[in-house]
Coordinates of N, CA, C and O and ligand atoms in Angstrom, one line a residue:
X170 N 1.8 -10.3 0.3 CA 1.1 -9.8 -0.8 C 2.1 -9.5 -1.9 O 3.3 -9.6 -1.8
X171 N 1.6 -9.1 -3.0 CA 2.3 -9.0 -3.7 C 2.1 -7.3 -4.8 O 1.0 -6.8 -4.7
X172 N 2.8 -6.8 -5.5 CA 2.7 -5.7 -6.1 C 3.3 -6.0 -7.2 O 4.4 -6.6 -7.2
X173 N 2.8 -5.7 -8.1 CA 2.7 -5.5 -9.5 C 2.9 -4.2 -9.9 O 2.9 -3.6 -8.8
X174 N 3.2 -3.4 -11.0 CA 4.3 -4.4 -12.0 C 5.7 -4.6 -11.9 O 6.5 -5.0 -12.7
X175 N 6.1 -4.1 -10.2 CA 7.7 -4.6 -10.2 C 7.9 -5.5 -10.0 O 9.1 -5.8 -10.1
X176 N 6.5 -6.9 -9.4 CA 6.7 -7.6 -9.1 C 7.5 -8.5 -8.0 O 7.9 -9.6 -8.1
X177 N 7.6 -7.6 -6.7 CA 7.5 -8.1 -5.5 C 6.8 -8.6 -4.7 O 5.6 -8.6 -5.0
X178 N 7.3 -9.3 -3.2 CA 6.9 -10.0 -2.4 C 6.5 -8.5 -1.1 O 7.5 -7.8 -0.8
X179 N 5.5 -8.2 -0.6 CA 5.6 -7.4 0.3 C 4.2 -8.1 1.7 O 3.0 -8.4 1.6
X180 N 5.2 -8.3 2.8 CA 4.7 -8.9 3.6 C 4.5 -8.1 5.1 O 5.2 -7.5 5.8
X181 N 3.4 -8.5 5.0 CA 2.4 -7.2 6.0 C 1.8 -7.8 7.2 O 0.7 -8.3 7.1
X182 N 2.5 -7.7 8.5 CA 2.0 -8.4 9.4 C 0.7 -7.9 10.1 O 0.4 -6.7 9.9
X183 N -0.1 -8.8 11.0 CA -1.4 -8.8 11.1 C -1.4 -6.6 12.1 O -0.7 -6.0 12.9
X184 N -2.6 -6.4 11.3 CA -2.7 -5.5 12.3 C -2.0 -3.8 11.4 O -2.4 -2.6 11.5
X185 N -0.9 -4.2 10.5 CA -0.3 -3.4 10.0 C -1.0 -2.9 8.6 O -1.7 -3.5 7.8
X186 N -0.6 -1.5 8.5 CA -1.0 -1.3 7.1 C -0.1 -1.5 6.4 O 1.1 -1.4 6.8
X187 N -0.4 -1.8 4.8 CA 0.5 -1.9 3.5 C 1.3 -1.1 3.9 O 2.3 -1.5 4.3
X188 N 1.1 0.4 3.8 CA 2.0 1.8 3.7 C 3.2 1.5 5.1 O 4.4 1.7 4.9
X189 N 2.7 0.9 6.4 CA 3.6 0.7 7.3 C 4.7 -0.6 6.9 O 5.9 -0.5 7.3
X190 N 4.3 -1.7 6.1 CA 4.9 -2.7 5.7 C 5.8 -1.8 4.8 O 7.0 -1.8 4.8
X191 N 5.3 -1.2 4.3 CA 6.4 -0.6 2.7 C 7.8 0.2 3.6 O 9.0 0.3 3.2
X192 N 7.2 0.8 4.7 CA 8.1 1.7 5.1 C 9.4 1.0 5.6 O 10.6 1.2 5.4
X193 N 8.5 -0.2 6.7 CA 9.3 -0.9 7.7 C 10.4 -1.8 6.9 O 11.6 -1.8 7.3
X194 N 9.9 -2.5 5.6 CA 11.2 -2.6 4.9 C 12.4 -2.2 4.2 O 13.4 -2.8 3.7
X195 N 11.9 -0.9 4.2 CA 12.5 0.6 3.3 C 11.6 0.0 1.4 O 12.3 0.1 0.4
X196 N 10.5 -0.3 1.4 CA 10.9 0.1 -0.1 C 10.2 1.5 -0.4 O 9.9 2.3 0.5
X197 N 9.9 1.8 -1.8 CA 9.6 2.6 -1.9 C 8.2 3.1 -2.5 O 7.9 2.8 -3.6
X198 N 7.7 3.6 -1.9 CA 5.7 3.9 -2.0 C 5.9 5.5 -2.0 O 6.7 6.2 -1.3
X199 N 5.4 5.7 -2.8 CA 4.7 7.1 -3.0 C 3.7 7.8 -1.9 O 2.7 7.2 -1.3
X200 N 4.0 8.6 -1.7 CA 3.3 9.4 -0.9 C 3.6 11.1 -0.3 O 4.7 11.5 0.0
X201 N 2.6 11.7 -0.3 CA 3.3 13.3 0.5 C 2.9 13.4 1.8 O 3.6 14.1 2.5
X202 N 1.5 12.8 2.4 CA 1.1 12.9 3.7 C 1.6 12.1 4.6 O 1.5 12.2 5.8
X203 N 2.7 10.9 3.7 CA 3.1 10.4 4.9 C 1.8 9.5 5.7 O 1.6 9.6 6.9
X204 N 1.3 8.9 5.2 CA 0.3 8.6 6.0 C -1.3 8.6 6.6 O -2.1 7.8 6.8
X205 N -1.2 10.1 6.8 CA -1.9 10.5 7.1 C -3.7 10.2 6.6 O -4.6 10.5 7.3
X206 N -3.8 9.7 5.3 CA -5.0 9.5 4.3 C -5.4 11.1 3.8 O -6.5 11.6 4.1
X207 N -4.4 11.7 3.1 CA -4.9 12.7 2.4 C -4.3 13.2 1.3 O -4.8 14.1 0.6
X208 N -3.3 12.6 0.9 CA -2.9 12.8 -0.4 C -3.5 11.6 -1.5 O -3.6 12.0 -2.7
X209 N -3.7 10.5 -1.3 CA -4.0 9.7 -2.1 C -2.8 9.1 -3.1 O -2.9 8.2 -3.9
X210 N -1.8 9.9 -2.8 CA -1.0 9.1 -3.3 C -0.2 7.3 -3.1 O 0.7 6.7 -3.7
X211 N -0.7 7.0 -2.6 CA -0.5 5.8 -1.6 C -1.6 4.6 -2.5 O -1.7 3.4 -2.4
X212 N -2.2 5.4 -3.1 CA -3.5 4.6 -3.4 C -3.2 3.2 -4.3 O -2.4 3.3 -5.2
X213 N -3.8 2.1 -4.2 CA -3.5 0.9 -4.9 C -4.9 0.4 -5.8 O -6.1 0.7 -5.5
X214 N -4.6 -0.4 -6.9 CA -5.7 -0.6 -7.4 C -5.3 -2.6 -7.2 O -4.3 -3.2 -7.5
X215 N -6.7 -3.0 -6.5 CA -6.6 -4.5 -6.1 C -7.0 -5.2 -7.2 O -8.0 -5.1 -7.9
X216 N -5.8 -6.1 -7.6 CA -6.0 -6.8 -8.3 C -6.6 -8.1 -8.5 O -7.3 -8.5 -9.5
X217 N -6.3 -8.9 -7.2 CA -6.8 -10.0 -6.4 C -6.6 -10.1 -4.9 O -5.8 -9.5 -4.2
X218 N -7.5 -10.9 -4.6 CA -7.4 -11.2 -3.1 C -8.4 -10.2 -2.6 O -8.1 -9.5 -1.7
X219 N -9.7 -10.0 -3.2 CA -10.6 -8.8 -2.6 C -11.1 -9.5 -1.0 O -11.1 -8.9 0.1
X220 N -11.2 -10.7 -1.2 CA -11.8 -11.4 0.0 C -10.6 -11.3 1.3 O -10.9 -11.8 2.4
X221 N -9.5 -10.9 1.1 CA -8.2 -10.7 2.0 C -8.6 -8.8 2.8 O -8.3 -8.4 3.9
X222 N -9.1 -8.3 1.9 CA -8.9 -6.7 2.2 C -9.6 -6.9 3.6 O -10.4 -7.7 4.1
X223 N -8.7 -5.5 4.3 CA -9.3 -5.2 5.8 C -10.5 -4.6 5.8 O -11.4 -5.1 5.1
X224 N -10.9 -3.6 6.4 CA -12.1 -2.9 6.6 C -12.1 -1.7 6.0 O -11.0 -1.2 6.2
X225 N -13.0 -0.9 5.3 CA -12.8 0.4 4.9 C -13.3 1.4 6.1 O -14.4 1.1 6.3
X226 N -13.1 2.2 6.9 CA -13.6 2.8 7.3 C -14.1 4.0 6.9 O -13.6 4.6 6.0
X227 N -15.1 4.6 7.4 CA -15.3 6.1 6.6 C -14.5 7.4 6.3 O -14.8 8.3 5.5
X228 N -13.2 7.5 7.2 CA -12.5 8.3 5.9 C -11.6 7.9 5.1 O -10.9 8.6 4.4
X229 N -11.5 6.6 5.2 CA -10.8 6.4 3.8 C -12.1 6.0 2.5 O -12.1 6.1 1.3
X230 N -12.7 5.7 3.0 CA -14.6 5.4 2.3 C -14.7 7.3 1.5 O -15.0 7.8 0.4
X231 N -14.4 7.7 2.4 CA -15.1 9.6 1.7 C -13.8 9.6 0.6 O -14.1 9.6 -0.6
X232 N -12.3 9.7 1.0 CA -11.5 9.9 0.0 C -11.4 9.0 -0.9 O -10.8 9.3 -2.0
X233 N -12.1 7.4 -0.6 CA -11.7 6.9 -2.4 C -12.6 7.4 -3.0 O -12.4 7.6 -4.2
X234 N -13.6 7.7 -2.6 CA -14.9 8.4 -3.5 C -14.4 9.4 -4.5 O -14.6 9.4 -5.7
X235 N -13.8 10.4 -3.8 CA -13.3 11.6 -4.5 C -12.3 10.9 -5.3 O -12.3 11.3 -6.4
X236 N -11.7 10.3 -5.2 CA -10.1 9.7 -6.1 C -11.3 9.2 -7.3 O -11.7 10.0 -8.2
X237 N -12.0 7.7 -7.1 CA -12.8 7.2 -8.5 C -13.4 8.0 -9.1 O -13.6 8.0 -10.3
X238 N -13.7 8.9 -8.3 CA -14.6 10.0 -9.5 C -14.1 11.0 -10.6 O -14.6 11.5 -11.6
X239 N -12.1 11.1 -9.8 CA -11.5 12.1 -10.4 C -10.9 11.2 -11.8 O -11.1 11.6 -12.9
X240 N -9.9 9.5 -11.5 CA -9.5 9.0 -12.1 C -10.3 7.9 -12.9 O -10.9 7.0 -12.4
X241 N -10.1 8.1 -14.4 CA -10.9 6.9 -15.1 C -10.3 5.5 -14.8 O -9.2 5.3 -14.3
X242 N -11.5 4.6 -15.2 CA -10.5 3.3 -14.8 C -10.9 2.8 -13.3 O -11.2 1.6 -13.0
X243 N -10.8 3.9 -12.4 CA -10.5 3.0 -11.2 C -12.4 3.3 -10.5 O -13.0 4.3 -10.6
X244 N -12.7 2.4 -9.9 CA -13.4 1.6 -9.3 C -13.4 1.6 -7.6 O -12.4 1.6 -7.0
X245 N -14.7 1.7 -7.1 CA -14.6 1.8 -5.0 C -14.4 0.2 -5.3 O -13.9 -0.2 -4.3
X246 N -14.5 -0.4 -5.8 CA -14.3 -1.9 -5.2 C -13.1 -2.1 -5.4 O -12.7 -3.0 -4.7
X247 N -12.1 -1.5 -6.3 CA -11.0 -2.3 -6.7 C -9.8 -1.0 -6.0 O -8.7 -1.2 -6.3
X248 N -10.1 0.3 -5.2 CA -9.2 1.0 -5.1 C -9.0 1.0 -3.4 O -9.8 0.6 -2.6
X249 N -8.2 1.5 -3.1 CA -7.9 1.2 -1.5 C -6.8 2.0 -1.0 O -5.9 1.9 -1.9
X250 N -6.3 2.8 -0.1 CA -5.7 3.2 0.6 C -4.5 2.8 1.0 O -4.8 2.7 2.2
X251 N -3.0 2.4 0.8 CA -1.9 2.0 1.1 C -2.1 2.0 2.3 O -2.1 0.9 3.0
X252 N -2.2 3.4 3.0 CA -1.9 3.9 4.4 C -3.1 3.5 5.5 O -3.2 3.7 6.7
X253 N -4.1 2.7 4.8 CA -5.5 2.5 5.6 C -5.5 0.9 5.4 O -6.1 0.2 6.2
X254 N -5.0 0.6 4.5 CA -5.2 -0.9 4.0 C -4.5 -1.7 5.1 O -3.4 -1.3 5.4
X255 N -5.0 -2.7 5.7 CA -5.1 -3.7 6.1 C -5.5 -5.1 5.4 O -6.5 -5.2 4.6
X256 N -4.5 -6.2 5.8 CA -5.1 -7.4 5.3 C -5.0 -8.9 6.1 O -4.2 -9.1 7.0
X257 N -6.0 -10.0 5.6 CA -6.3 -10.7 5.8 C -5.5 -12.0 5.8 O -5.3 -12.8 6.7
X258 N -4.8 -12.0 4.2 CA -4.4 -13.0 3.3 C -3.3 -12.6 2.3 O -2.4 -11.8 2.5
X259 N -3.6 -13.1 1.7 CA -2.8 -12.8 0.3 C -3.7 -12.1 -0.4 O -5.0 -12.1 -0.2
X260 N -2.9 -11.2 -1.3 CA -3.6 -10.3 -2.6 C -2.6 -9.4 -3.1 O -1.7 -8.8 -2.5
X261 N -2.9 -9.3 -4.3 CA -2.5 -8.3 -5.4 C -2.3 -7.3 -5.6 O -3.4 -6.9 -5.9
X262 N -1.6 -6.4 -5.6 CA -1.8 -5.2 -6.2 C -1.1 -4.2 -7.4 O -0.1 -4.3 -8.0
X263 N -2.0 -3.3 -7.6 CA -1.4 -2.7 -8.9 C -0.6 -1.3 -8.1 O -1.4 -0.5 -7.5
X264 N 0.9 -1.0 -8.0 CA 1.1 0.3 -7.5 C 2.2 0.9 -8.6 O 3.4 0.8 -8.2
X265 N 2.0 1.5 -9.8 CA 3.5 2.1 -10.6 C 4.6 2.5 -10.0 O 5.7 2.1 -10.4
X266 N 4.6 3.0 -9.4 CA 5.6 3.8 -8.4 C 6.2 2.8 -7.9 O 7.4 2.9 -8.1
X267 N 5.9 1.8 -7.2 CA 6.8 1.3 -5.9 C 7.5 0.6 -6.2 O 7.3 -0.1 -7.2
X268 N 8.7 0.4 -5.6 CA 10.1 -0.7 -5.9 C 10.3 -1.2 -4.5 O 10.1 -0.8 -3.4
X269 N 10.7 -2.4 -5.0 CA 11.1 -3.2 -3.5 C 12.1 -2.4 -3.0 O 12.5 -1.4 -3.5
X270 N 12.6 -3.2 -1.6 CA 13.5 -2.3 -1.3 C 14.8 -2.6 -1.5 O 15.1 -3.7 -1.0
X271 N 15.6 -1.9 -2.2 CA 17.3 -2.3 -2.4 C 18.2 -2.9 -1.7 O 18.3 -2.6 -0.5
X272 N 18.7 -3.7 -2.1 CA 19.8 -5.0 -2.0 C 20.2 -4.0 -0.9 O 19.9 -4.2 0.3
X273 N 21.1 -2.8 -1.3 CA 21.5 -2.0 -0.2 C 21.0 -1.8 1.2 O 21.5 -2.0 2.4
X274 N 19.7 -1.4 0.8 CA 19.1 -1.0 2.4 C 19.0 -2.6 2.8 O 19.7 -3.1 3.7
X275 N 18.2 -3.3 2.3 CA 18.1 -5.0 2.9 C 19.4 -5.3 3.8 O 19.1 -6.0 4.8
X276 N 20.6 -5.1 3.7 CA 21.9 -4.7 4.0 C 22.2 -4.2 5.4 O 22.8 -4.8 6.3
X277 N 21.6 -2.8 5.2 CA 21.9 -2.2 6.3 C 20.2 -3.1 7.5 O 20.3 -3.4 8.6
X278 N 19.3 -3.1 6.6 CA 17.9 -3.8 7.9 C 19.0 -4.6 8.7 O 19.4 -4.4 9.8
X279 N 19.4 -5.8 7.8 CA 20.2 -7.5 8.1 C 21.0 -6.7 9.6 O 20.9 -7.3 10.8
X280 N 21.8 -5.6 9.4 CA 23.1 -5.2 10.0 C 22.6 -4.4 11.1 O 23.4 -4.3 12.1
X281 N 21.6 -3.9 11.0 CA 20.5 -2.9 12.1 C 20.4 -4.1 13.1 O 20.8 -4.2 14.3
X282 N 19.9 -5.1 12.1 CA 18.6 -6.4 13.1 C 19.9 -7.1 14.1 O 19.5 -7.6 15.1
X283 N 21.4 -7.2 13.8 CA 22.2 -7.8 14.2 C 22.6 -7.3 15.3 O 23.0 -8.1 16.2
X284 N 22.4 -5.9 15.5 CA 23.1 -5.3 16.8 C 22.5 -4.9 17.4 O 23.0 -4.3 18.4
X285 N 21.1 -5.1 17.2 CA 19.8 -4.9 18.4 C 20.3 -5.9 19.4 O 19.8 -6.1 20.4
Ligands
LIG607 S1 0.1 8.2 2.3 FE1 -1.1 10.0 1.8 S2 -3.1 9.1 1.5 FE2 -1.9 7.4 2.1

């Protein structure tokens, strides 16, 4: 997948959420719950690839409700949950905050993955 506007590659294996992909490569995603589906900070606005998205379930279904209602702009079809998101395919997304993960940490992953 991909994130906008820093314009990275972020690749999310089957089963995994975005927020878990973001972590597992060190970049950097916004968030305070950690996960959990309660801050909303994690939240993405889809830009393409709607037909890739995983399943909503109902609490992430109750909390985007409350997010579209609070933020102008964003939309239940086009907003989604980092930490809940699941995908299919390829697709897009809009996240301000996030940066790939630094040359540095890529570094230390490469040098982790060597001495497993
Ligand atoms: S990380 Fe807090 S809602 Fe997703």
């Amino acid at each position: 997948m991909r994130v906008d506007p820093a314009g990275f590659d972020l690749a999310v294996r089957d089963g995994e959420t975005v927020f878990e992909a973001a972590l597992r490569v060190q970049a950097r995603w916004p968030t305070i719950c950690f996960g959990q589906a309660r801050c909303t900070a994690c939240a993405v606005r889809v830009l393409d690839g709607h037909e890739n998205l995983g399943p909503i379930l109902d609490e992430e279904r109750n909390i985007l409700r409350q997010l579209t209602n609070r933020r102008r702009g964003w939309s239940m079809r086009d907003t989604r949950l980092a930490c809940r998101l699941t995908v299919t395919g390829d697709i897009t997304v809009e996240k301000r905050a996030a940066r790939p993960p630094s040359a540095e940490s890529a570094e230390i992953s490469d040098s982790e993955e060597q001495v497993r």
